[in-house]
Amino acid sequence: MVSQTSLGVVIEYIPPAQLDGCLCFSLQGCSDKESILPIVQVLGDLLSVGTDRRIRYMISKGGSEALLQTLVGAARSASPDYDVLLPLFRLLAKVGLRDKKFGKKALELEALDVTLILARKNLSHSQNLLHCLWALRVFATSVTTGAMLGINGAMELLFKVITPYTQKRTRIIRVAAEVLAALLKSRSNSRRAVNRGYVTSLLRLHQDWHSHDTANTYVLIRRALLLCLRHIATLRSGREAFLAAQGMEILFSLTQSLRRCYPKRPLPLVTASSANAFPVPGDVASEPPRALAEEDFEDDSDDEEEDKDSDSEEVKEEDDDLETDVNKLSCKPGLDRPEGELMQYAAMCPELSCSFEELERNPGGDLNPDEMQHANHRHIPADASPERHCLTRDQSSRGREREDAVQTSLLSTVKWGRSTGHLASRKGHGMNPSQSAQSNGPGMDSSGNETLDTQAFLKEDAWDMDTISCPKTNASFPNSTRCRGPVEVMDKLLQAHPKHVPFHDPYLYMAKARGTRSVADLKTVAFPDLWGHCPSSSPQPLLERKCGIQRIKIIEDIRRFIQPGDVMNKVVFSLDEPWPDTASGVLRFSSKFESGNLRKAIQVRECEYDLLLNADVSSAQHQQWFYFKVGGMRPAVPYRFNVINCEKPNSQFNYGKKPTLYSVKEALLGRPTWMRTGYEICYYKNHYRQSAAVTGAASGKCYYTLTFTVTFPHNEDVCYLAYHYPYTYTTLTTHLDSLEKNIDPKKVYFRQEALCQTLGGNSCPLVTVTAMPESDSAHHLEQFRQRPYQVITARVHPGESNASWVMKGTLEFLVSDDPVARLLRENFIFKIIPMLNPDGVINGKYVWHLAQPTPPPHIVSPCRLCQSIRTAVLVRPLVNIWSMELAKLLNAKYRGQTSRDSGSPSVHLQPTIYHAKGLLHYLSATGHRPVVFCDFHGHSQKKNVFLYGCSIKETLWQAESAVGTSTLLEDVSYRTLPKILDQLAPAFTMSSCSFVVEKSRASTARVVVWREMGVSRSYTMESSFCGCNQGPYQGLQFSTRELEEMGAMFCLGLLILELKSVSCSQQLRTRAAALLNAEEDALDHHLQRCGSGSSSSSDSSELDDEPPCMEEVDYNTDSSSDQEGSCSELDRQIREWAFHKDEGEEEEEGPGQGGRVSP
C-alpha cells in the first residue's frame, strides 16, 4: 500500500509511529535542501493529524534533536535558505511545546544562539521574524533556557519589536510581547528588567495601547504586556519599582499586576490557631497561642531565589507519586494487632451466632451517650439494649408514624435507560412539601386540618426571630442542668410545622441534641437541623459566570488600599474577643451550634462583610467549611460576603457552584428547604499571607477569597448560610432512630449499636441491615449466617456533608419495600458506619478529628509520641490514618511498619479508625471478607460522581514502569461496578474514575482494605459539591435529592454486580426476575447493557488528545487564565498564519485575531 504527500512523493505504507522514527533518522543524515524539505513536509503532514501520542513517540525516538540539528546546520550555511528554515521553525514549534526537555536540548545544540542571530537579521522582514519568535517562545517555556536567552540579549531584541500603538505588524508585536512575558518568568530576567528600567517602559507601552485600542481589537497584546508586569511583580524589587512608577494608579482599571503589588498582610485574627482547643486527659496543658504580628507574614519571594524549571519538576513529582514497587503493591502486610483481640468484634456481628429468638428480641443497640462509659474509648457494648429516649408520650408518638413505602421498583426506573426525572418523584411521596403547604394556604396542613396561622405567628411581638431560629438546649456536657424553656418554644413552633419531613422528628432531634458533646459549650441548635429539610422540587442550574466579575471584585478589594477612608473595618462577631452591640441596620452573626463554623465577621462597607473561618481544633489549617446564622437583613438589598481565609488554590465556586441558604421564615411558611443561593460568585487569591515560621511548613501560606452576593427574601429574617447542605451528627442519630421505628422487624433486621466512643465522648454508630431469616429452622439460620457482607463507610472528612446525603439515600433505600432492596437484604448483610468522624462533624471541622498533632521532626520513636503531645487536637486527617508512617509517625502504626511499636493504631487517639479496621479484619478472619468495600466522600474540585479503585497493572501502566505486567495476575472485576453505575446512575461518570495507587494515597481506606484485607473491589466514591457536566443532569447543581438518589443507585449497582458475577446462582437470577416482576430476557438485556463494552464516557477517557474542559484553563494558583504556554494556542497561531499568508504580510489583526479574554 502506498500514499502520496503534498509534494507528490510516493512512499510505501508504514505505520505512522514507525514512519516518524524512520524520517527523523533520515533527517539527521541530510544537508541539502532537496533532501531536507521533503522529509520536513512529510513530518508536517503526519503530525498535523492524529493525537499528541504520535508527536510524543517522535520525541522519544530523538525527533527533537534531529530537528534542532537540522535547524543549526541550515542556519549556519553561507546563505540560509528560508524555504527550509520556515517549515522547520513551524515543526519545531509544534514539537517543542510537547517536549519537556526541549529547552535543554536547544541549549546543548546551540539552537538558541542561531535563532537569536536569525531574528536580529530579520527585524525588517516580518514573515521570517515571526517564525523566529515562535521558536523563541517555545525555548522560553523552560525557565533555565529563558534565563540564558536573557543573558544573550533576547529582551533587548524584543523591545525593538514591541512598539507603541500601531496597526502595522500587530501579529508580530503580539508574539514578541508573549515571548517577553515567558522570559520574565525567570527571576534573573525579572531582576534584569527592573535594573534596566523596563517597568516604566512596560507601563507606558500598556497605557498607550490601552488608550488607543478603544474597540478592544488588540486585547491580547495588552494582556501580554500585563503578564510581563505580573511576572516582574513576583519580586520584591519588582513591586517596589512598580509602585515607584505609579503603577497602582496607572493600572487601577485592571487587576493582575495590582493584586501582585498589593501589600501583604496577616489575617485580622488574634492568632492563626483555632479558637477552640481540646486537651487530652493527662497531657500537659498547652501554652496560650501567640498573637499574630507583622513579622508573622512574609513577602512572597526572595530576590536571591534561583530559577527552577517548574514544568519538569511537576511532571516528575506527578510520576513519582505513583507506586511502582510491585512488592509493596502485591504483598499483604501482617495483622496490625494481636489476633486474639479480634474476638471482641464478635459482639458487633451477633447475626453470625445468635439464635432466631435473640435476633427478634434485640434488634438494635443503645446509642444514648448518657448511658455509655465515656472514659473507656475501647468500650464495645457486648449486649444490645432497647433504645430509650427522653420524650413524653405525645412526643414519642409523633415519630412512630409509618413512612410512605417505596412503591416503584428502582430497577424499573432505569431499565429503559437514564431518565431525566428524579427518583424521589417516583417513590410515591406525593407533592413537594413546599407545594403542599402553598396549596393548602396558611392555617391548613396537608391533610386539611387546622394549624397555627403562620403569618400571624410571625407577627407576634412576643417571638423574636433569634429565639425562633436557634432554640436553646442545655449545655452539651452531662453535668449541666436540664432546661424546660426550649421544650415550650418547640411546642409553640411545631404548631406551625406545615408538613411532616420524612424520617425526621423535631422532638427526637431535641432530645438527641442534649446528649451531643462538643468542644465548645454549644447551648443552641440550628433551626434547619431541628425543623428538617425537604429537597427542592428540581435542581438548580449551574451559575453562569458573568464575564469580568472577578476583575470587578478584585478592583473593589484594591480600592480599600487606595481609598482607606471608605472602609469601616468594624468587628460585628468574634469568637476571640468581645464586640460592641450590633447597631440597627447591621447584620447579626452566630455559629455557636452543631457543625457551625464562623470565627469572625467584619463589616467593611454598609452591605459588605469579611468573614473568617475557624481552623480545625487546636490547629491553624483547613479553613473551608462554613455554616453560620445571619439575621437583621433588609429585603431586596444585595449583601456581599467575603470568606477571606480559604486555603485551597481552586474551587468549583469558579465554575457554577453556589453556597446554600435556609430561610427560617420560608420554613415556617411551609418551605423548609436548603436552596442554592448567591450571584457574582468567584474564588481568587488575596493579599493575606502567613510566614513559614508560623505554619511550620517549608514556605508561607497563601489565602484565597470566596466572595458571593446574596439578596435575602424577607425583612428581619434569620437565614443560615453553608458551604454545602449541612448534615449533623444529631441529624444522623435522629434519622437512624426514625428508620428503626418505621421498619417491620419481622422482615428487616436493622441493628444500630456503638462501634466505639470518640475522644469527645460521642458514640460512633454502626448499622447492620439484612433480611430476617425465613424461619427459625437450622437450615434457614445457616443460610442467614452464610450471606456475604457489604461494608460501606462515610464522613471520615467532616466537611464532606454530601457524603452523608448519599449515605442517607443508601440507608433509606436498604430498609424500604422496594423489590431491589428486599432482594439485597435477602442476599447480603450490610455493615454500615455512616459517620466515621463524629467529633469533627459536631465541631464544624473540614478534615480533622480529635487526635494528636504531627510530631516534631526530631521525634523518631512511636513510644515517645505521647510524651511530646501538648494538646491533642484536630490535626491528622482520619482518612490518612487507616495506614501511614510515623514520621509521619502516626501513620506507620496502621501498616505495622514501625519496629519499635506493636504496629497497632492508637485505640485512644483514633478509636473510630482503629475499630473500623478491626471489624474488617474480624470479618476477613472469619471467612466473611466483604464483597465490596466503599468509602463515601465529597470532591471540591471535580463535577459528577465517580469511583477510585485499586489496580496493580493500571498503576504500573500509567507510571510507564519497566516492570513487565504480562506475568502479573489480577482480578479485573474491580472495573465492573463503576461500569454498571455509569449505565445506571445519571450523576455517575466512568471517565473520572481512576484505579491507580499513589504513594500519597497509600493510607486511604480503599488502599488499606484492598492491600491488607484482600478486597479487590475496594473503592472511594466521590460526589461533587457542585453538580454535573454530563448526562441527564448536565448543567445542574446537585440538590440533596440527586445525592440521595446516588445512594440508592449504588445499592442497585451492587445487585447487578452480583447478578453478573460468575458465582451467582441460577436460583438467584430466577428469584430476581420473579421478585422484580420481570421476564428473564428483559433482565438479561438489562444486565448486558450494564456490562457491554465501555460506555461513551469511558471511551472519551481513552482519547489521548481530548481537548481540556474550560474549567481546567482557570485552575491555577492565581485563578486566572494564563495560557501563554498553551500548545493549542500556538498551533492556532501557526494555522492562522498559513491561512493569511497569501493576503500580505502587513495586514491588520482584526477582532477575530486579537480576541477578548475573560478575567
CSV table of C-alpha atoms in Angstrom, one decimal, residues 201-334:
chain,number,residue,atom,x,y,z
A,201,SER,CA,8.7,51.2,29.7
A,202,LEU,CA,6.1,48.4,30.0
A,203,LEU,CA,3.7,50.7,31.9
A,204,ARG,CA,3.9,53.3,29.1
A,205,LEU,CA,3.5,50.7,26.4
A,206,HIS,CA,0.4,49.3,28.0
A,207,GLN,CA,-1.0,52.7,28.7
A,208,ASP,CA,-0.5,53.7,25.1
A,209,TRP,CA,-2.1,50.5,23.7
A,210,HIS,CA,-5.0,50.7,26.2
A,211,SER,CA,-5.8,54.3,25.4
A,212,HIS,CA,-5.8,53.9,21.6
A,213,ASP,CA,-7.4,50.4,21.4
A,214,THR,CA,-11.0,51.7,22.1
A,215,ALA,CA,-12.5,48.9,20.1
A,216,ASN,CA,-10.7,46.2,22.1
A,217,THR,CA,-9.2,44.8,18.9
A,218,TYR,CA,-5.8,44.2,20.4
A,219,VAL,CA,-6.7,42.8,23.9
A,220,LEU,CA,-4.1,40.0,23.6
A,221,ILE,CA,-1.3,42.5,23.1
A,222,ARG,CA,-2.4,44.4,26.2
A,223,ARG,CA,-2.8,41.2,28.1
A,224,ALA,CA,0.8,40.1,27.2
A,225,LEU,CA,2.2,43.4,28.5
A,226,LEU,CA,0.2,42.9,31.7
A,227,LEU,CA,1.7,39.4,32.1
A,228,CYS,CA,5.2,40.9,31.8
A,229,LEU,CA,4.4,43.3,34.7
A,230,ARG,CA,2.8,40.5,36.7
A,231,HIS,CA,5.9,38.3,36.4
A,232,ILE,CA,8.2,41.2,37.4
A,233,ALA,CA,5.9,41.8,40.4
A,234,THR,CA,6.8,38.3,41.8
A,235,LEU,CA,10.0,40.0,43.1
A,236,ARG,CA,10.1,42.4,46.0
A,237,SER,CA,12.2,44.8,44.0
A,238,GLY,CA,9.8,44.5,41.1
A,239,ARG,CA,6.9,45.5,43.3
A,240,GLU,CA,8.8,48.4,44.6
A,241,ALA,CA,9.7,49.6,41.1
A,242,PHE,CA,6.0,49.2,40.1
A,243,LEU,CA,4.8,51.3,43.0
A,244,ALA,CA,7.6,53.9,42.4
A,245,ALA,CA,6.4,54.2,38.7
A,246,GLN,CA,2.9,54.8,40.0
A,247,GLY,CA,1.7,51.5,38.6
A,248,MET,CA,-1.2,51.2,41.0
A,249,GLU,CA,-2.7,54.4,39.8
A,250,ILE,CA,-2.0,53.8,36.1
A,251,LEU,CA,-3.4,50.3,36.1
A,252,PHE,CA,-6.3,50.8,38.6
A,253,SER,CA,-8.8,49.7,36.0
A,254,LEU,CA,-7.0,46.3,35.7
A,255,THR,CA,-6.3,43.6,38.2
A,256,GLN,CA,-3.5,41.0,37.9
A,257,SER,CA,-0.5,43.3,38.4
A,258,LEU,CA,-2.3,45.3,41.1
A,259,ARG,CA,-3.0,42.1,43.0
A,260,ARG,CA,0.6,41.2,42.9
A,261,CYS,CA,1.7,44.5,44.3
A,262,TYR,CA,-1.0,44.8,47.0
A,263,PRO,CA,0.9,44.9,50.3
A,264,LYS,CA,0.9,41.5,52.0
A,265,ARG,CA,-0.7,41.4,55.4
A,266,PRO,CA,-1.5,38.8,58.1
A,267,LEU,CA,-5.1,37.8,58.7
A,268,PRO,CA,-7.1,40.1,61.1
A,269,LEU,CA,-7.1,37.4,63.8
A,270,VAL,CA,-5.7,37.3,67.3
A,271,THR,CA,-3.9,34.0,66.4
A,272,ALA,CA,-3.8,31.8,63.4
A,273,SER,CA,-4.6,28.8,65.6
A,274,SER,CA,-8.2,27.6,66.2
A,275,ALA,CA,-10.3,29.5,68.7
A,276,ASN,CA,-11.1,26.0,70.3
A,277,ALA,CA,-8.7,23.5,71.9
A,278,PHE,CA,-9.4,20.0,73.2
A,279,PRO,CA,-6.8,18.8,75.7
A,280,VAL,CA,-6.5,15.0,76.1
A,281,PRO,CA,-6.8,13.9,79.7
A,282,GLY,CA,-3.4,13.5,81.3
A,283,ASP,CA,-1.5,15.7,78.8
A,284,VAL,CA,0.4,18.8,79.9
A,285,ALA,CA,-1.7,21.9,79.2
A,286,SER,CA,-0.6,23.8,76.1
A,287,GLU,CA,0.8,27.3,76.1
A,288,PRO,CA,-1.6,30.0,75.1
A,289,PRO,CA,-1.4,30.8,71.4
A,290,ARG,CA,0.8,33.6,70.4
A,291,ALA,CA,-0.9,36.6,68.8
A,292,LEU,CA,-0.2,37.4,65.1
A,293,ALA,CA,2.3,40.1,64.5
A,294,GLU,CA,3.6,41.9,61.3
A,295,GLU,CA,6.6,39.6,61.2
A,296,ASP,CA,4.3,36.6,61.0
A,297,PHE,CA,3.7,37.1,57.3
A,298,GLU,CA,6.2,37.2,54.6
A,299,ASP,CA,6.7,38.8,51.2
A,300,ASP,CA,6.2,36.2,48.5
A,301,SER,CA,9.7,35.8,47.2
A,302,ASP,CA,13.3,36.4,47.9
A,303,ASP,CA,15.2,38.3,45.2
A,304,GLU,CA,18.1,35.8,45.6
A,305,GLU,CA,15.9,32.7,44.8
A,306,GLU,CA,17.3,30.6,42.0
A,307,ASP,CA,15.3,29.9,38.9
A,308,LYS,CA,13.8,26.4,38.6
A,309,ASP,CA,12.2,24.5,35.7
A,310,SER,CA,8.9,24.0,37.3
A,311,ASP,CA,7.3,22.1,34.4
A,312,SER,CA,9.7,19.2,34.5
A,313,GLU,CA,9.7,19.1,38.3
A,314,GLU,CA,5.9,19.0,38.4
A,315,VAL,CA,5.8,16.2,35.9
A,316,LYS,CA,8.5,14.3,37.8
A,317,GLU,CA,6.6,14.7,41.1
A,318,GLU,CA,3.4,13.5,39.5
A,319,ASP,CA,5.1,10.4,38.1
A,320,ASP,CA,7.0,9.8,41.3
A,321,ASP,CA,3.7,9.7,43.3
A,322,LEU,CA,2.6,6.5,41.5
A,323,GLU,CA,3.6,3.4,43.5
A,324,THR,CA,5.9,1.3,41.2
A,325,ASP,CA,7.2,-1.1,43.7
A,326,VAL,CA,5.5,-4.4,42.8
A,327,ASN,CA,6.3,-5.9,46.2
A,328,LYS,CA,4.5,-3.0,48.0
A,329,LEU,CA,1.6,-3.2,45.6
A,330,SER,CA,1.1,-7.0,45.8
A,331,CYS,CA,2.3,-8.0,49.3
A,332,LYS,CA,-0.2,-8.4,52.1
A,333,PRO,CA,1.0,-6.9,55.4
A,334,GLY,CA,0.6,-8.8,58.6
